[in-house]
Tab-separated table of C-alpha atoms in Angstrom:
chain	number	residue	atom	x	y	z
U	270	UNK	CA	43.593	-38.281	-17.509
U	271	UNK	CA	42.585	-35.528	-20.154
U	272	UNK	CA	39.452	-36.861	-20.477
U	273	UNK	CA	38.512	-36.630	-17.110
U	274	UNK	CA	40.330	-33.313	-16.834
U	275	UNK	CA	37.504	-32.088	-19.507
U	276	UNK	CA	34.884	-33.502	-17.675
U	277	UNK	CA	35.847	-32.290	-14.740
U	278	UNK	CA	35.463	-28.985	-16.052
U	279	UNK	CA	32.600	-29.220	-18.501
U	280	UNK	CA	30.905	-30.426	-15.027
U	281	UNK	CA	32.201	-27.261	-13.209
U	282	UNK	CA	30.947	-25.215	-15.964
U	283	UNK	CA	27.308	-26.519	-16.208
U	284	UNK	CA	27.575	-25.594	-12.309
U	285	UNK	CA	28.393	-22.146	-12.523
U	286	UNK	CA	25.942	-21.801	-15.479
U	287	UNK	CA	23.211	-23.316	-13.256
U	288	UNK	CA	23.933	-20.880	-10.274
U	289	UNK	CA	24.065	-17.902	-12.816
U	290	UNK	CA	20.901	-18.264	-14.170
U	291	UNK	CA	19.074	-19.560	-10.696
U	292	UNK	CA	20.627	-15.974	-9.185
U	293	UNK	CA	18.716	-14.606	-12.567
U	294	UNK	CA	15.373	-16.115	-11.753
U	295	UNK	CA	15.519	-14.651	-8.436
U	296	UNK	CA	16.347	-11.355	-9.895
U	297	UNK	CA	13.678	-11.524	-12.563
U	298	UNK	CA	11.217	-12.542	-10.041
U	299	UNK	CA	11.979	-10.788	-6.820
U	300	UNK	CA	13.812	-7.680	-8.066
U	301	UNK	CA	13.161	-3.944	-9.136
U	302	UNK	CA	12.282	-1.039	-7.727
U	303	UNK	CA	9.152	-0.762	-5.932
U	304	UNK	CA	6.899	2.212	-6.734
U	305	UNK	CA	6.978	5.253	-4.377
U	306	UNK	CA	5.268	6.207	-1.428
U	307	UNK	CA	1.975	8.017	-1.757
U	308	UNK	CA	2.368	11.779	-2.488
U	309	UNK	CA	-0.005	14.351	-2.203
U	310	UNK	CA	1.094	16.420	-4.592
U	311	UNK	CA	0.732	14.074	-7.518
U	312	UNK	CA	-2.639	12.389	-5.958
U	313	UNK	CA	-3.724	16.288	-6.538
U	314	UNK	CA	-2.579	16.421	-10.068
U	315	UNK	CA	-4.365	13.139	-11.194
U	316	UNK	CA	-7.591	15.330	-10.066
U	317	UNK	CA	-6.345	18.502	-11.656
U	318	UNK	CA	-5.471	16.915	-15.125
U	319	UNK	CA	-8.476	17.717	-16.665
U	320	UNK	CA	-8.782	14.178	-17.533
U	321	UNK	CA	-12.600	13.362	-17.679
U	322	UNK	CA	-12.100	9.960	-15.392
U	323	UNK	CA	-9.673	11.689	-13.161
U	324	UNK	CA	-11.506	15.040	-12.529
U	325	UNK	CA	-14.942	12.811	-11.861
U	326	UNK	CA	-15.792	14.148	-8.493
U	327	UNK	CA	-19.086	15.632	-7.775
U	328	UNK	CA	-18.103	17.139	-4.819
U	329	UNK	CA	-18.367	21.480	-4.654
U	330	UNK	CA	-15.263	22.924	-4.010
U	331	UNK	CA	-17.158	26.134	-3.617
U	332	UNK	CA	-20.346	25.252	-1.767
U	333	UNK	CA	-21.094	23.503	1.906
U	334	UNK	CA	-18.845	20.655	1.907
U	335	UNK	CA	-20.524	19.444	5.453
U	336	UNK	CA	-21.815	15.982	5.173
U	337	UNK	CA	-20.815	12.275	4.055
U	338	UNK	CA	-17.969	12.252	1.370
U	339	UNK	CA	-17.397	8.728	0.168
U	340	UNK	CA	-14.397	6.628	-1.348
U	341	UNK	CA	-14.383	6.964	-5.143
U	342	UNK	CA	-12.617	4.035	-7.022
U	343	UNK	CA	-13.179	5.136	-10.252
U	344	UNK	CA	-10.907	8.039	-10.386
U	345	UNK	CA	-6.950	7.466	-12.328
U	346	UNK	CA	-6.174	3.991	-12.989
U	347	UNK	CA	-4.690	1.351	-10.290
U	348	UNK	CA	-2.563	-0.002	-13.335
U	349	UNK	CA	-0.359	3.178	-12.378
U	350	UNK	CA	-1.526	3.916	-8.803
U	351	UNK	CA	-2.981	7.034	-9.713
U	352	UNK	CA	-6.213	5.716	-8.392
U	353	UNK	CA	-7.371	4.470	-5.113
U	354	UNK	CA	-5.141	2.396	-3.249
U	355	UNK	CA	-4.134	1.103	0.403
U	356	UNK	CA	-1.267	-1.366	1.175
U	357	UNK	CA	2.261	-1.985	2.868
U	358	UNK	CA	5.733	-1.553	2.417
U	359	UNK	CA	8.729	-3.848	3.909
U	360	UNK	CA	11.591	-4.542	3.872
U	361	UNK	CA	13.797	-7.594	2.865
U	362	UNK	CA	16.648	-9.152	2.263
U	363	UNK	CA	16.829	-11.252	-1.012
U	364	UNK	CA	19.762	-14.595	-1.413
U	365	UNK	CA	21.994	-13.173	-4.629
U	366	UNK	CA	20.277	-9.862	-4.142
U	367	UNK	CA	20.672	-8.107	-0.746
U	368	UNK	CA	18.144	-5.160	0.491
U	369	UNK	CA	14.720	-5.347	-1.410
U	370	UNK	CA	11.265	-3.384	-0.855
U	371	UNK	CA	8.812	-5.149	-1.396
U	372	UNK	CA	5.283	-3.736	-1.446
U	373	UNK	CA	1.265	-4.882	-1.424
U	374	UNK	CA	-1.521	-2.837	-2.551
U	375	UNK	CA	-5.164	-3.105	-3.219
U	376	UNK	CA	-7.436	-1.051	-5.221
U	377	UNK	CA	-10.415	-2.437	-3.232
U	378	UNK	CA	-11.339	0.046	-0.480
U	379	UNK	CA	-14.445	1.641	0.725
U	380	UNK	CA	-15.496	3.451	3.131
U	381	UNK	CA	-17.324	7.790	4.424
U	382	UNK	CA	-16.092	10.127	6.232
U	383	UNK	CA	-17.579	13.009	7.471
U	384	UNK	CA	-17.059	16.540	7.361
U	385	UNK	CA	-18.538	19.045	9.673
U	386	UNK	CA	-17.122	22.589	9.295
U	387	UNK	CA	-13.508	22.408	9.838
U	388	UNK	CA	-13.545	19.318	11.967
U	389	UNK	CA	-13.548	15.691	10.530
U	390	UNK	CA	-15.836	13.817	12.597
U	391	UNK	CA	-15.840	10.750	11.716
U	392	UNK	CA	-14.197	8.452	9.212
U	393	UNK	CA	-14.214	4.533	8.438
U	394	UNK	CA	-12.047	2.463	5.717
U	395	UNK	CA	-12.835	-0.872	4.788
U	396	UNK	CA	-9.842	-2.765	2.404
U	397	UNK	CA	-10.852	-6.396	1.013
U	398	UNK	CA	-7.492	-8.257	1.415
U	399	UNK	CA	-7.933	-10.990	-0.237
U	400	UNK	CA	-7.520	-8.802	-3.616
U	401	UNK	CA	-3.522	-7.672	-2.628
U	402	UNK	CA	-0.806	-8.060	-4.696
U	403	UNK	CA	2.654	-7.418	-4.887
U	404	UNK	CA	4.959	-5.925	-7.229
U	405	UNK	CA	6.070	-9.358	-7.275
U	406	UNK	CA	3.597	-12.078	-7.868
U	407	UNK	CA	5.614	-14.613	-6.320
U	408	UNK	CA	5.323	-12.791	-3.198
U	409	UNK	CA	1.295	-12.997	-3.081
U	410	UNK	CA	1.411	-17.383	-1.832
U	411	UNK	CA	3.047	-16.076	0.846
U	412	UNK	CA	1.002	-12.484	1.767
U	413	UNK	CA	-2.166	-14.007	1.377
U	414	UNK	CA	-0.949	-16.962	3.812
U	415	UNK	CA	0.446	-14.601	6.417
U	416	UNK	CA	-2.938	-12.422	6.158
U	417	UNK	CA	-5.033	-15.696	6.007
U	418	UNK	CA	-6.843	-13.649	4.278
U	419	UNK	CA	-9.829	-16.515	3.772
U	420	UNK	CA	-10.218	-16.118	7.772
U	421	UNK	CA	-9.691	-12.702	8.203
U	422	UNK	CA	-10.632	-11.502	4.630
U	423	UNK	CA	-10.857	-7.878	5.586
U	424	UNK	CA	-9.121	-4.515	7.409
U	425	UNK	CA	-10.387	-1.857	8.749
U	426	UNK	CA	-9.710	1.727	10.256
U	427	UNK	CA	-12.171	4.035	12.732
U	428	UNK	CA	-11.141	7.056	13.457
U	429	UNK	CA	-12.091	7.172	17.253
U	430	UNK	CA	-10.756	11.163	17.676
U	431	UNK	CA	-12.411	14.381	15.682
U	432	UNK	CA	-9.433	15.744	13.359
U	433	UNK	CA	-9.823	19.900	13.918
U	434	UNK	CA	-8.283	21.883	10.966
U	435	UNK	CA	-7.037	25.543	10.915
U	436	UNK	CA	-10.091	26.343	8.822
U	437	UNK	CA	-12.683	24.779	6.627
U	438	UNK	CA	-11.247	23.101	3.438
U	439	UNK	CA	-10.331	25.711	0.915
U	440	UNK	CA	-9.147	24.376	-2.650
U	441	UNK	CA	-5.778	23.725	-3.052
U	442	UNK	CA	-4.847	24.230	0.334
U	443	UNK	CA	-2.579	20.934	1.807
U	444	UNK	CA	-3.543	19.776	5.369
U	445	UNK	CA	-1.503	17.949	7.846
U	446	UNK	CA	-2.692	15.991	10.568
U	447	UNK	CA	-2.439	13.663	12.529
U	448	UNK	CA	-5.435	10.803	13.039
U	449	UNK	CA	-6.401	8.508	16.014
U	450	UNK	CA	-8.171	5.203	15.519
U	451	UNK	CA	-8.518	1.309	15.986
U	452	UNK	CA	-7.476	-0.696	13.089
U	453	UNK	CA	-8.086	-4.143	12.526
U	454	UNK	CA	-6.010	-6.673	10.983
U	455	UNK	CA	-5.952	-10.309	10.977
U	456	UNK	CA	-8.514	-10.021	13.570
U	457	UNK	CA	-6.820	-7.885	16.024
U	458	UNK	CA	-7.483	-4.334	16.713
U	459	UNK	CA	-5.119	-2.024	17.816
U	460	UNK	CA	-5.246	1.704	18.675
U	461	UNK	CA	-3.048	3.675	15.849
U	462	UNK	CA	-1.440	7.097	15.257
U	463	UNK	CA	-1.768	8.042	11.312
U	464	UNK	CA	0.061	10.326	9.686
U	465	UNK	CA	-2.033	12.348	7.110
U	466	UNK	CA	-2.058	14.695	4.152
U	467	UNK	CA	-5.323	16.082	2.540
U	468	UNK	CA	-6.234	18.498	-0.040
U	469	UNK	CA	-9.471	19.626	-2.137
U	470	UNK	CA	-9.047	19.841	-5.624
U	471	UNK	CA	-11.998	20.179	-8.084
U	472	UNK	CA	-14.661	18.826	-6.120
U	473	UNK	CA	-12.517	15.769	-5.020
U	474	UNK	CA	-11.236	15.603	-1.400
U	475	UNK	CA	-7.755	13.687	-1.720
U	476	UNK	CA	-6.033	11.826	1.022
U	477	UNK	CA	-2.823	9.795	1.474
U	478	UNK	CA	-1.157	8.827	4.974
U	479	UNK	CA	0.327	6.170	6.461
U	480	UNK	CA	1.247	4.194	9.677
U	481	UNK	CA	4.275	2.122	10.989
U	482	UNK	CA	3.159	-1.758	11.779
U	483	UNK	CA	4.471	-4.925	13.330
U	484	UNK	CA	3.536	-8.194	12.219
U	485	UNK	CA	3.882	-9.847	15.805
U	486	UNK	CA	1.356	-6.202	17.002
U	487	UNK	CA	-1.091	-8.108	14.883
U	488	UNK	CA	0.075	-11.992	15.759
U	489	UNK	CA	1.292	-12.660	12.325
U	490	UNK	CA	4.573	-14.123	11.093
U	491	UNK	CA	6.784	-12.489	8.456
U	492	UNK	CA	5.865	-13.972	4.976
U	493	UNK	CA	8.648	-15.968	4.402
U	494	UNK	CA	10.359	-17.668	0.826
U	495	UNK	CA	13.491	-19.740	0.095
U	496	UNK	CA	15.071	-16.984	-1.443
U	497	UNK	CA	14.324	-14.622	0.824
U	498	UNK	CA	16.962	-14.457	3.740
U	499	UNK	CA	14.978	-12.400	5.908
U	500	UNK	CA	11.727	-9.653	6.345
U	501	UNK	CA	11.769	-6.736	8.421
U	502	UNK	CA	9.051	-7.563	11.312
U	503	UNK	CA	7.845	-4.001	10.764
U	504	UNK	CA	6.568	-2.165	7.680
U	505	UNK	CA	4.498	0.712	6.864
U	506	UNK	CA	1.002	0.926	6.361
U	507	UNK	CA	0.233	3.345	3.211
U	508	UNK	CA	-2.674	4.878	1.273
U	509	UNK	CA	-4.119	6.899	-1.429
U	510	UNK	CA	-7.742	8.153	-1.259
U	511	UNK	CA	-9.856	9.606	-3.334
U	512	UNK	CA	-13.686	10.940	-1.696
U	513	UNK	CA	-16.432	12.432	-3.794
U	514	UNK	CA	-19.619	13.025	-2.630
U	515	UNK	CA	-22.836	11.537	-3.669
């Protein structure tokens, strides 16, 4: 009888231990705080730190800034998101865990847009998604199979309504506005209000903004995981941009 008293336990042990470190492999992999939203104050400072890659731009923050400005890549460093950037942000609930963000980003972007006076005309973003990650890489299976991204490899946004600001772009002066356009997604376009902030700084015109999304808006299913319980069917749509001219 002792024996199998013993057993019985060492068995109930090896349980318990089992569950404890499962719950800490979901942790490790799935946990953690997911980096902020884009702000325009420090996208600004990246330009204004003196920092030769940073303050790159060959833009004129003095001079006719009319024209074709272009995405820049090569200013900060996407190993930080101080450089250029465009993703999403939802939310999740985690088994063991509870409420999670969990975010997707891409430094891969392109794209003009063009400056006449103290109206933007026009403006166009291209993002390769086949390149996103997540702060998690046991999320990306499941992203890139929810984008299916080898189908529908990129996204794109048109802004289909001139933005008019108070005046022409003065350094150092923050602008909010609001933008109008069709973005596509997973092969589905869809009219969309974005919510932006913009600023000169040395030469460099610096933009971040975002947009609420549904999955189902864009016929896609939540990514889905055994550990995850469940995904918000709505996220946000976020981005950092950086535009020099050429």
């Amino acid at each position: 009888m002792l024996t199998r008293r013993r057993a019985l336990v060492g068995t109930v042990a090896v349980l318990l231990l089992a569950g404890a470190a499962g719950a800490a492999g979901v942790w490790y992999f799935f946990s953690g705080h997911a980096p902020g939203s884009a702000s325009i104050d420090q996208a600004a400072n990246v330009v204004a730190s003196g920092d030769p890659i940073a303050s790159s731009g060959t833009g004129n923050s003095t001079g006719d800034l009319n024209g074709t400005w272009n995405v820049d890549t090569s200013i900060g460093s996407y190993s930080d998101f101080t450089s250029t950037w465009a993703g999403f942000r939802v939310e999740e609930v985690l088994s063991n865990i509870g409420n999670n963000t969990a975010i997707g980003r891409t430094p891969n972007v392109s794209g003009t847009l063009t400056l006449n006076g103290q109206t933007l005309s026009a403006a166009s973003i291209s993002v390769d998604l086949t390149s996103i990650t997540s702060d998690q890489p046991r999320r990306d299976p499941a992203i890139q199979r929810t984008l299916e991204t080898s189908t529908y490899p990129i996204a794109t946004f048109d802004l289909t309504q001139p933005i008019s600001l108070p005046q022409a772009p003065a350094e150092g002066v923050t602008y909010n506005v609001t933008g109008v356009g069709n973005m596509t997604v997973h092969g589905v376009t869809k009219q969309v209000t974005v919510a932006l902030q913009a600023e000169l700084k040395n030469g460099v015109i610096v933009v971040v903004g975002s947009t609420p999304f549904s999955f189902a808006d864009y016929e896609m299913t939540a990514p889905a995981a055994p550990v995850v319980l469940s995904v918000s069917d709505s996220g946000t749509i976020e981005f950092q941009l950086f535009l020099t001219r050429p």
